[in-house]
mmCIF file of C-alpha atoms in Angstrom:
data_model
loop_
_atom_site.group_PDB
_atom_site.id
_atom_site.type_symbol
_atom_site.label_atom_id
_atom_site.label_comp_id
_atom_site.label_asym_id
_atom_site.label_seq_id
_atom_site.Cartn_x
_atom_site.Cartn_y
_atom_site.Cartn_z
ATOM 1 C CA UNK A 1 100.149 110.805 109.551
ATOM 2 C CA UNK A 2 96.732 111.064 106.936
ATOM 3 C CA UNK A 3 99.402 112.106 106.454
ATOM 4 C CA UNK A 4 101.259 109.736 103.188
ATOM 5 C CA UNK A 5 98.136 111.610 105.383
ATOM 6 C CA UNK A 6 95.380 111.230 106.857
ATOM 7 C CA UNK A 7 98.416 109.002 108.318
ATOM 8 C CA UNK A 8 99.426 107.437 110.382
ATOM 9 C CA UNK A 9 101.560 106.596 112.186
ATOM 10 C CA UNK A 10 99.548 109.504 107.103
ATOM 11 C CA UNK A 11 98.949 109.265 105.643
ATOM 12 C CA UNK A 12 98.292 108.878 105.667
ATOM 13 C CA UNK A 13 97.898 109.170 104.889
ATOM 14 C CA UNK A 14 97.627 108.208 108.918
ATOM 15 C CA UNK A 15 99.322 107.576 110.922
ATOM 16 C CA UNK A 16 97.597 108.110 110.923
ATOM 17 C CA UNK A 17 95.657 106.109 114.828
ATOM 18 C CA UNK A 18 96.495 102.478 114.090
ATOM 19 C CA UNK A 19 98.091 104.687 112.022
ATOM 20 C CA UNK A 20 95.039 106.383 113.603
ATOM 21 C CA UNK A 21 95.866 109.627 111.022
ATOM 22 C CA UNK A 22 99.747 108.776 111.619
ATOM 23 C CA UNK A 23 99.782 105.707 113.635
ATOM 24 C CA UNK A 24 98.466 103.384 110.935
ATOM 25 C CA UNK A 25 98.912 100.658 112.490
ATOM 26 C CA UNK A 26 97.736 98.653 115.295
ATOM 27 C CA UNK A 27 99.569 100.101 118.652
ATOM 28 C CA UNK A 28 100.077 99.503 121.995
ATOM 29 C CA UNK A 29 96.809 100.747 123.813
ATOM 30 C CA UNK A 30 100.030 103.669 125.770
ATOM 31 C CA UNK A 31 101.762 104.270 121.879
ATOM 32 C CA UNK A 32 97.931 105.260 120.731
ATOM 33 C CA UNK A 33 96.920 106.715 123.069
ATOM 34 C CA UNK A 34 99.661 109.213 122.924
ATOM 35 C CA UNK A 35 100.583 109.472 119.144
ATOM 36 C CA UNK A 36 97.018 110.873 120.013
ATOM 37 C CA UNK A 37 97.310 113.030 122.805
ATOM 38 C CA UNK A 38 99.947 114.965 119.974
ATOM 39 C CA UNK A 39 97.825 115.087 117.063
ATOM 40 C CA UNK A 40 95.451 116.083 119.802
ATOM 41 C CA UNK A 41 98.611 119.746 119.999
ATOM 42 C CA UNK A 42 99.910 119.824 117.346
ATOM 43 C CA UNK A 43 97.272 119.534 114.094
ATOM 44 C CA UNK A 44 99.205 117.237 112.042
ATOM 45 C CA UNK A 45 98.753 114.661 110.135
ATOM 46 C CA UNK A 46 90.402 121.034 92.331
ATOM 47 C CA UNK A 47 92.693 122.691 89.404
ATOM 48 C CA UNK A 48 94.937 120.777 87.626
ATOM 49 C CA UNK A 49 99.019 121.707 87.245
ATOM 50 C CA UNK A 50 100.945 120.820 83.647
ATOM 51 C CA UNK A 51 102.473 117.507 83.849
ATOM 52 C CA UNK A 52 105.469 116.907 85.907
ATOM 53 C CA UNK A 53 109.117 117.125 85.044
ATOM 54 C CA UNK A 54 111.084 114.503 85.103
ATOM 55 C CA UNK A 55 114.768 115.320 87.663
ATOM 56 C CA UNK A 56 116.422 116.267 83.819
ATOM 57 C CA UNK A 57 113.326 118.654 83.102
ATOM 58 C CA UNK A 58 112.452 116.260 79.437
ATOM 59 C CA UNK A 59 108.341 116.752 80.874
ATOM 60 C CA UNK A 60 107.667 112.331 81.093
ATOM 61 C CA UNK A 61 105.969 112.088 83.769
ATOM 62 C CA UNK A 62 108.160 111.394 86.650
ATOM 63 C CA UNK A 63 108.176 113.221 90.441
ATOM 64 C CA UNK A 64 107.983 116.487 90.599
ATOM 65 C CA UNK A 65 110.127 118.025 92.937
ATOM 66 C CA UNK A 66 109.399 118.873 97.181
ATOM 67 C CA UNK A 67 108.603 122.875 95.768
ATOM 68 C CA UNK A 68 104.563 122.652 94.158
ATOM 69 C CA UNK A 69 104.660 118.886 96.532
ATOM 70 C CA UNK A 70 101.525 120.260 98.086
ATOM 71 C CA UNK A 71 99.719 119.987 94.577
ATOM 72 C CA UNK A 72 97.484 118.217 93.598
ATOM 73 C CA UNK A 73 97.758 117.121 90.160
ATOM 74 C CA UNK A 74 94.414 115.826 88.682
ATOM 75 C CA UNK A 75 93.871 114.125 85.087
ATOM 76 C CA UNK A 76 93.086 115.889 81.521
ATOM 77 C CA UNK A 77 89.323 117.134 82.028
ATOM 78 C CA UNK A 78 86.220 116.305 84.581
ATOM 79 C CA UNK A 79 85.046 112.580 84.324
ATOM 80 C CA UNK A 80 81.676 112.880 83.757
ATOM 81 C CA UNK A 81 80.066 110.327 87.296
ATOM 82 C CA UNK A 82 77.479 106.930 86.113
ATOM 83 C CA UNK A 83 75.998 106.709 88.693
ATOM 84 C CA UNK A 84 73.985 105.194 90.809
ATOM 85 C CA UNK A 85 76.736 102.287 91.474
ATOM 86 C CA UNK A 86 76.406 99.754 94.593
ATOM 87 C CA UNK A 87 80.162 99.128 95.701
ATOM 88 C CA UNK A 88 80.945 96.871 98.915
ATOM 89 C CA UNK A 89 82.598 98.964 101.728
ATOM 90 C CA UNK A 90 85.252 97.874 103.698
ATOM 91 C CA UNK A 91 83.501 97.366 106.638
ATOM 92 C CA UNK A 92 80.597 94.249 104.660
ATOM 93 C CA UNK A 93 78.380 96.929 103.541
ATOM 94 C CA UNK A 94 76.882 97.632 100.256
ATOM 95 C CA UNK A 95 76.458 100.675 99.752
ATOM 96 C CA UNK A 96 74.746 102.156 97.195
ATOM 97 C CA UNK A 97 75.792 105.417 95.632
ATOM 98 C CA UNK A 98 73.900 108.454 93.414
ATOM 99 C CA UNK A 99 75.012 111.393 94.080
ATOM 100 C CA UNK A 100 78.405 112.247 93.473
ATOM 101 C CA UNK A 101 77.932 115.776 93.485
ATOM 102 C CA UNK A 102 78.379 116.288 97.075
ATOM 103 C CA UNK A 103 81.541 114.618 98.768
ATOM 104 C CA UNK A 104 82.699 114.518 101.636
ATOM 105 C CA UNK A 105 86.470 112.602 101.709
ATOM 106 C CA UNK A 106 87.727 111.825 105.480
ATOM 107 C CA UNK A 107 90.704 111.529 105.292
ATOM 108 C CA UNK A 108 93.878 113.738 103.447
ATOM 109 C CA UNK A 109 95.021 110.500 101.411
ATOM 110 C CA UNK A 110 90.848 109.387 99.931
ATOM 111 C CA UNK A 111 91.231 113.468 99.190
ATOM 112 C CA UNK A 112 93.944 113.537 97.168
ATOM 113 C CA UNK A 113 92.613 110.469 94.203
ATOM 114 C CA UNK A 114 89.394 112.717 94.628
ATOM 115 C CA UNK A 115 90.540 115.507 93.521
ATOM 116 C CA UNK A 116 93.384 113.980 91.309
ATOM 117 C CA UNK A 117 90.357 111.323 89.255
ATOM 118 C CA UNK A 118 89.455 115.399 88.576
ATOM 119 C CA UNK A 119 86.461 115.624 90.863
ATOM 120 C CA UNK A 120 88.158 118.511 94.081
ATOM 121 C CA UNK A 121 84.560 120.453 92.856
ATOM 122 C CA UNK A 122 82.952 118.643 94.015
ATOM 123 C CA UNK A 123 84.333 118.218 96.923
ATOM 124 C CA UNK A 124 82.250 120.302 99.771
ATOM 125 C CA UNK A 125 84.644 119.295 102.730
ATOM 126 C CA UNK A 126 88.026 117.872 104.156
ATOM 127 C CA UNK A 127 89.412 116.328 107.171
ATOM 128 C CA UNK A 128 93.509 118.808 108.790
ATOM 129 C CA UNK A 129 95.349 115.916 106.532
ATOM 130 C CA UNK A 130 94.661 117.374 103.720
ATOM 131 C CA UNK A 131 96.785 120.314 103.755
ATOM 132 C CA UNK A 132 97.064 120.411 99.737
ATOM 133 C CA UNK A 133 96.917 123.835 97.747
ATOM 134 C CA UNK A 134 93.538 122.384 95.888
ATOM 135 C CA UNK A 135 91.443 121.648 98.617
ATOM 136 C CA UNK A 136 93.153 124.476 102.264
ATOM 137 C CA UNK A 137 89.857 126.470 101.341
ATOM 138 C CA UNK A 138 87.364 123.855 102.160
ATOM 139 C CA UNK A 139 86.386 123.689 106.012
ATOM 140 C CA UNK A 140 87.686 120.978 108.430
ATOM 141 C CA UNK A 141 85.540 119.148 109.273
ATOM 142 C CA UNK A 142 87.537 116.532 112.273
ATOM 143 C CA UNK A 143 88.736 118.076 115.849
ATOM 144 C CA UNK A 144 91.838 115.602 116.146
ATOM 145 C CA UNK A 145 91.377 113.740 113.265
ATOM 146 C CA UNK A 146 88.098 112.843 115.239
ATOM 147 C CA UNK A 147 84.360 113.080 112.933
ATOM 148 C CA UNK A 148 82.230 115.945 113.734
ATOM 149 C CA UNK A 149 79.437 114.311 112.140
ATOM 150 C CA UNK A 150 77.008 117.859 112.645
ATOM 151 C CA UNK A 151 79.736 118.844 110.679
ATOM 152 C CA UNK A 152 79.375 117.322 108.187
ATOM 153 C CA UNK A 153 75.839 116.477 107.922
ATOM 154 C CA UNK A 154 75.689 120.331 108.167
ATOM 155 C CA UNK A 155 77.338 119.999 104.166
ATOM 156 C CA UNK A 156 74.228 117.560 103.360
ATOM 157 C CA UNK A 157 77.001 115.801 100.998
ATOM 158 C CA UNK A 158 75.464 113.030 98.921
ATOM 159 C CA UNK A 159 79.416 110.368 99.372
ATOM 160 C CA UNK A 160 81.421 110.147 102.168
ATOM 161 C CA UNK A 161 85.012 108.197 102.073
ATOM 162 C CA UNK A 162 86.610 106.515 105.166
ATOM 163 C CA UNK A 163 88.881 104.139 105.862
ATOM 164 C CA UNK A 164 88.486 101.947 108.749
ATOM 165 C CA UNK A 165 90.912 104.520 111.100
ATOM 166 C CA UNK A 166 88.094 106.863 111.231
ATOM 167 C CA UNK A 167 86.446 107.310 114.017
ATOM 168 C CA UNK A 168 84.521 107.784 116.532
ATOM 169 C CA UNK A 169 82.326 104.792 115.415
ATOM 170 C CA UNK A 170 79.085 106.997 117.201
ATOM 171 C CA UNK A 171 79.860 109.871 114.708
ATOM 172 C CA UNK A 172 80.360 106.455 111.830
ATOM 173 C CA UNK A 173 76.670 105.591 112.704
ATOM 174 C CA UNK A 174 75.597 109.189 113.312
ATOM 175 C CA UNK A 175 76.225 109.920 109.057
ATOM 176 C CA UNK A 176 74.783 106.027 108.261
ATOM 177 C CA UNK A 177 71.454 107.146 110.264
ATOM 178 C CA UNK A 178 71.573 110.350 108.737
ATOM 179 C CA UNK A 179 70.651 107.910 105.347
ATOM 180 C CA UNK A 180 74.047 109.353 103.762
ATOM 181 C CA UNK A 181 76.234 106.983 101.852
ATOM 182 C CA UNK A 182 79.373 106.243 103.743
ATOM 183 C CA UNK A 183 82.013 103.871 101.947
ATOM 184 C CA UNK A 184 84.696 102.421 103.887
ATOM 185 C CA UNK A 185 88.233 101.638 102.268
ATOM 186 C CA UNK A 186 91.254 99.507 103.172
ATOM 187 C CA UNK A 187 93.816 101.744 104.297
ATOM 188 C CA UNK A 188 96.934 100.909 102.503
ATOM 189 C CA UNK A 189 100.001 100.100 104.159
ATOM 190 C CA UNK A 190 102.876 99.542 101.256
ATOM 191 C CA UNK A 191 103.322 100.701 97.992
ATOM 192 C CA UNK A 192 101.064 97.713 96.516
ATOM 193 C CA UNK A 193 98.331 98.556 97.934
ATOM 194 C CA UNK A 194 98.107 102.404 96.000
ATOM 195 C CA UNK A 195 96.610 100.642 92.922
ATOM 196 C CA UNK A 196 93.446 99.375 94.518
ATOM 197 C CA UNK A 197 92.278 102.004 95.985
ATOM 198 C CA UNK A 198 92.750 104.265 92.929
ATOM 199 C CA UNK A 199 90.184 102.064 91.132
ATOM 200 C CA UNK A 200 88.193 101.506 95.015
ATOM 201 C CA UNK A 201 87.172 104.548 94.935
ATOM 202 C CA UNK A 202 87.061 105.263 91.003
ATOM 203 C CA UNK A 203 84.535 102.739 90.861
ATOM 204 C CA UNK A 204 82.247 104.180 94.737
ATOM 205 C CA UNK A 205 81.903 107.532 92.446
ATOM 206 C CA UNK A 206 81.272 106.360 89.175
ATOM 207 C CA UNK A 207 84.441 106.814 87.171
ATOM 208 C CA UNK A 208 85.938 104.041 87.153
ATOM 209 C CA UNK A 209 87.903 104.799 83.569
ATOM 210 C CA UNK A 210 89.651 107.695 85.429
ATOM 211 C CA UNK A 211 90.864 105.484 88.225
ATOM 212 C CA UNK A 212 92.435 102.639 85.779
ATOM 213 C CA UNK A 213 94.120 106.303 83.359
ATOM 214 C CA UNK A 214 95.510 107.629 87.198
ATOM 215 C CA UNK A 215 96.169 104.172 88.577
ATOM 216 C CA UNK A 216 98.522 103.128 85.501
ATOM 217 C CA UNK A 217 99.690 106.548 85.591
ATOM 218 C CA UNK A 218 100.509 106.543 88.975
ATOM 219 C CA UNK A 219 102.298 103.080 89.218
ATOM 220 C CA UNK A 220 104.323 103.918 85.911
ATOM 221 C CA UNK A 221 106.296 107.078 87.809
ATOM 222 C CA UNK A 222 106.747 104.967 90.734
ATOM 223 C CA UNK A 223 108.462 102.155 88.071
ATOM 224 C CA UNK A 224 109.921 105.347 86.271
ATOM 225 C CA UNK A 225 111.265 107.038 90.035
ATOM 226 C CA UNK A 226 112.700 102.899 91.514
ATOM 227 C CA UNK A 227 114.581 102.589 88.278
ATOM 228 C CA UNK A 228 116.838 106.180 89.527
ATOM 229 C CA UNK A 229 117.995 104.280 92.877
ATOM 230 C CA UNK A 230 121.708 103.648 92.087
ATOM 231 C CA UNK A 231 123.838 101.173 93.080
ATOM 232 C CA UNK A 232 125.188 100.390 96.249
ATOM 233 C CA UNK A 233 128.562 100.262 95.237
ATOM 234 C CA UNK A 234 129.466 97.804 97.847
ATOM 235 C CA UNK A 235 126.822 96.159 97.606
ATOM 236 C CA UNK A 236 125.164 96.937 100.962
ATOM 237 C CA UNK A 237 122.185 99.085 101.768
ATOM 238 C CA UNK A 238 122.155 102.064 103.948
ATOM 239 C CA UNK A 239 119.775 101.316 106.801
ATOM 240 C CA UNK A 240 117.167 104.035 107.254
ATOM 241 C CA UNK A 241 115.364 104.154 110.453
ATOM 242 C CA UNK A 242 112.212 106.210 110.801
ATOM 243 C CA UNK A 243 111.052 108.114 114.024
ATOM 244 C CA UNK A 244 107.952 109.727 113.893
ATOM 245 C CA UNK A 245 108.857 112.801 116.564
ATOM 246 C CA UNK A 246 106.646 115.266 118.189
ATOM 247 C CA UNK A 247 108.669 117.323 120.582
ATOM 248 C CA UNK A 248 105.984 119.887 121.850
ATOM 249 C CA UNK A 249 103.848 116.386 123.830
ATOM 250 C CA UNK A 250 107.732 114.582 124.219
ATOM 251 C CA UNK A 251 106.217 111.803 121.806
ATOM 252 C CA UNK A 252 108.808 109.681 120.563
ATOM 253 C CA UNK A 253 108.734 106.432 118.961
ATOM 254 C CA UNK A 254 110.578 104.409 116.280
ATOM 255 C CA UNK A 255 108.568 102.317 114.124
ATOM 256 C CA UNK A 256 109.427 98.844 113.432
ATOM 257 C CA UNK A 257 107.199 96.205 110.465
ATOM 258 C CA UNK A 258 104.514 97.408 110.813
ATOM 259 C CA UNK A 259 105.001 101.728 110.717
ATOM 260 C CA UNK A 260 103.709 102.172 107.131
ATOM 261 C CA UNK A 261 107.602 103.499 105.736
ATOM 262 C CA UNK A 262 108.506 100.130 105.067
ATOM 263 C CA UNK A 263 107.508 99.406 101.803
ATOM 264 C CA UNK A 264 109.161 103.287 100.920
ATOM 265 C CA UNK A 265 112.241 102.224 102.515
ATOM 266 C CA UNK A 266 112.221 98.697 100.353
ATOM 267 C CA UNK A 267 111.435 100.268 97.363
ATOM 268 C CA UNK A 268 115.206 103.617 97.958
ATOM 269 C CA UNK A 269 117.517 100.646 98.189
ATOM 270 C CA UNK A 270 117.565 100.680 101.576
ATOM 271 C CA UNK A 271 117.025 98.323 104.629
ATOM 272 C CA UNK A 272 113.766 99.394 107.125
ATOM 273 C CA UNK A 273 115.978 99.692 110.437
ATOM 274 C CA UNK A 274 113.874 99.264 113.112
ATOM 275 C CA UNK A 275 111.813 95.914 111.506
ATOM 276 C CA UNK A 276 115.204 94.592 110.545
ATOM 277 C CA UNK A 277 116.332 94.439 114.280
ATOM 278 C CA UNK A 278 112.715 92.683 115.457
ATOM 279 C CA UNK A 279 110.492 95.692 116.179
ATOM 280 C CA UNK A 280 107.418 93.522 114.133
ATOM 281 C CA UNK A 281 104.809 96.526 115.381
ATOM 282 C CA UNK A 282 103.792 99.414 114.232
ATOM 283 C CA UNK A 283 105.322 101.587 116.456
ATOM 284 C CA UNK A 284 106.906 101.388 119.778
ATOM 285 C CA UNK A 285 109.326 103.764 122.414
ATOM 286 C CA UNK A 286 112.976 105.430 121.404
ATOM 287 C CA UNK A 287 115.585 104.244 123.874
ATOM 288 C CA UNK A 288 118.867 104.002 123.455
ATOM 289 C CA UNK A 289 118.894 100.446 123.697
ATOM 290 C CA UNK A 290 116.518 100.308 120.620
ATOM 291 C CA UNK A 291 118.217 102.768 118.432
ATOM 292 C CA UNK A 292 122.671 101.483 118.679
ATOM 293 C CA UNK A 293 120.757 97.268 117.446
ATOM 294 C CA UNK A 294 118.551 99.016 114.855
ATOM 295 C CA UNK A 295 122.323 101.262 114.030
ATOM 296 C CA UNK A 296 120.594 103.610 111.467
ATOM 297 C CA UNK A 297 122.585 105.218 108.301
ATOM 298 C CA UNK A 298 119.920 107.738 108.515
ATOM 299 C CA UNK A 299 116.899 108.247 109.988
ATOM 300 C CA UNK A 300 113.608 109.147 108.123
ATOM 301 C CA UNK A 301 111.182 112.045 109.418
ATOM 302 C CA UNK A 302 108.049 113.786 108.652
ATOM 303 C CA UNK A 303 109.442 117.599 108.544
ATOM 304 C CA UNK A 304 107.440 118.859 111.550
ATOM 305 C CA UNK A 305 108.660 115.722 113.239
ATOM 306 C CA UNK A 306 112.175 117.481 112.740
ATOM 307 C CA UNK A 307 111.313 121.115 113.745
ATOM 308 C CA UNK A 308 109.079 120.093 117.035
ATOM 309 C CA UNK A 309 112.325 118.701 118.556
ATOM 310 C CA UNK A 310 114.636 121.969 117.021
ATOM 311 C CA UNK A 311 115.612 120.310 114.406
ATOM 312 C CA UNK A 312 118.934 118.474 114.187
ATOM 313 C CA UNK A 313 120.735 119.700 117.153
ATOM 314 C CA UNK A 314 117.367 119.464 118.641
ATOM 315 C CA UNK A 315 117.127 115.250 117.645
ATOM 316 C CA UNK A 316 120.601 114.739 118.302
ATOM 317 C CA UNK A 317 119.833 115.058 122.019
ATOM 318 C CA UNK A 318 117.156 112.785 121.890
ATOM 319 C CA UNK A 319 119.326 109.374 124.491
ATOM 320 C CA UNK A 320 120.644 106.521 122.132
ATOM 321 C CA UNK A 321 120.788 109.535 118.062
ATOM 322 C CA UNK A 322 124.110 110.962 118.438
ATOM 323 C CA UNK A 323 125.286 107.310 118.499
ATOM 324 C CA UNK A 324 123.728 106.309 116.045
ATOM 325 C CA UNK A 325 125.907 106.076 112.862
ATOM 326 C CA UNK A 326 123.055 108.839 111.658
ATOM 327 C CA UNK A 327 123.688 110.191 115.156
ATOM 328 C CA UNK A 328 127.396 110.817 114.506
ATOM 329 C CA UNK A 329 127.636 111.835 110.484
ATOM 330 C CA UNK A 330 123.709 114.088 110.863
ATOM 331 C CA UNK A 331 122.317 112.079 107.806
ATOM 332 C CA UNK A 332 117.750 112.964 107.767
ATOM 333 C CA UNK A 333 115.658 112.097 105.061
ATOM 334 C CA UNK A 334 112.668 114.717 105.154
ATOM 335 C CA UNK A 335 109.435 114.376 103.358
ATOM 336 C CA UNK A 336 105.261 116.635 104.008
ATOM 337 C CA UNK A 337 103.617 115.527 106.830
ATOM 338 C CA UNK A 338 100.865 115.872 104.700
ATOM 339 C CA UNK A 339 101.968 112.943 101.990
ATOM 340 C CA UNK A 340 104.646 110.709 103.866
ATOM 341 C CA UNK A 341 102.276 107.678 104.484
ATOM 342 C CA UNK A 342 99.541 108.226 102.164
ATOM 343 C CA UNK A 343 99.934 105.778 99.243
ATOM 344 C CA UNK A 344 98.020 108.194 96.880
ATOM 345 C CA UNK A 345 99.425 109.398 93.372
ATOM 346 C CA UNK A 346 102.370 111.613 94.469
ATOM 347 C CA UNK A 347 103.538 108.975 96.329
ATOM 348 C CA UNK A 348 106.178 109.021 93.234
ATOM 349 C CA UNK A 349 107.590 112.397 94.931
ATOM 350 C CA UNK A 350 107.264 110.929 98.124
ATOM 351 C CA UNK A 351 110.479 108.449 97.102
ATOM 352 C CA UNK A 352 111.989 110.849 94.471
ATOM 353 C CA UNK A 353 112.759 113.176 97.481
ATOM 354 C CA UNK A 354 113.629 109.807 99.937
ATOM 355 C CA UNK A 355 115.816 108.708 96.979
ATOM 356 C CA UNK A 356 116.706 112.090 95.881
ATOM 357 C CA UNK A 357 118.294 113.601 99.901
ATOM 358 C CA UNK A 358 119.221 109.770 100.588
ATOM 359 C CA UNK A 359 121.961 109.184 97.655
ATOM 360 C CA UNK A 360 123.319 113.505 98.044
ATOM 361 C CA UNK A 361 126.136 113.580 97.757
ATOM 362 C CA UNK A 362 128.257 113.719 100.790
ATOM 363 C CA UNK A 363 124.959 113.539 102.848
ATOM 364 C CA UNK A 364 121.925 113.988 104.068
ATOM 365 C CA UNK A 365 123.262 116.323 106.941
ATOM 366 C CA UNK A 366 121.260 119.512 107.715
#
């Protein structure tokens, strides 16, 4: 969901709504309602760190381990915003920002970018999908991923950042009607969107040079991680299905071409099994027939999603799972809900997690 953030089946980020936080893109009305209901039930979705070390511990600036994946790594130094600036909002409006003193990002992915740019101290609130450590003490201004305009306005923000999945529209209008600059950013659907979103946020906050630095750092780290994908000795890429699960709400979805996960799977040297099987939308309800057609060798899941069905033992009880190669081998890849589909500055860590688990010796069953 948003959630990754944001998520979005993020996310991110997320889903993450129409990846409306977990469901980022356009699901059918029934599926969107089901995911939204699940999020209501489950609640999903500044400081700096030392430079991350590579797997060999050389400090080359590649992915961090999952142990510290709940922290972001701000750029060294705090940039001084050069404002005012006027920028184009994704909804066609022109927005003038005079101050970045009190920032409210309304998705976890946008929060991640702001903090990583080094402006975390100016952030005064968070969306529920901003789950990383530096943001956890901030007040939450969303309810089941819907924005509370009253909560936002009470914090007297000087700039609010949203994306096209943020809602309800009445809350967005109320914030704008109060005279608060509100910038809408196009959500991310894949790796190609990472740099664009960083640039957009950095420009709006008056720190374009920091944005350029962060974009280069992020893209370099992603490229480094991609080099770790092992050669496929038999020439066959592993087939991986992305499942969005919320067992407490009986939500069991199979990701398709627009789930948001395909770009990560392809970068990890895998085949998006849902997409390959002909699912051209974002999500479809899991059926034995759909799983048989997808025939995944491994299953990608959000951590809370797997927990919601009772872990691996519960997963294989979902009709059709046990009959897939992934179910028979008990092979799953799990990534934290708050980061999987964010496509933000921690995307290298997400990709490293997927690659590490997918190609782990002896499989990834647990």
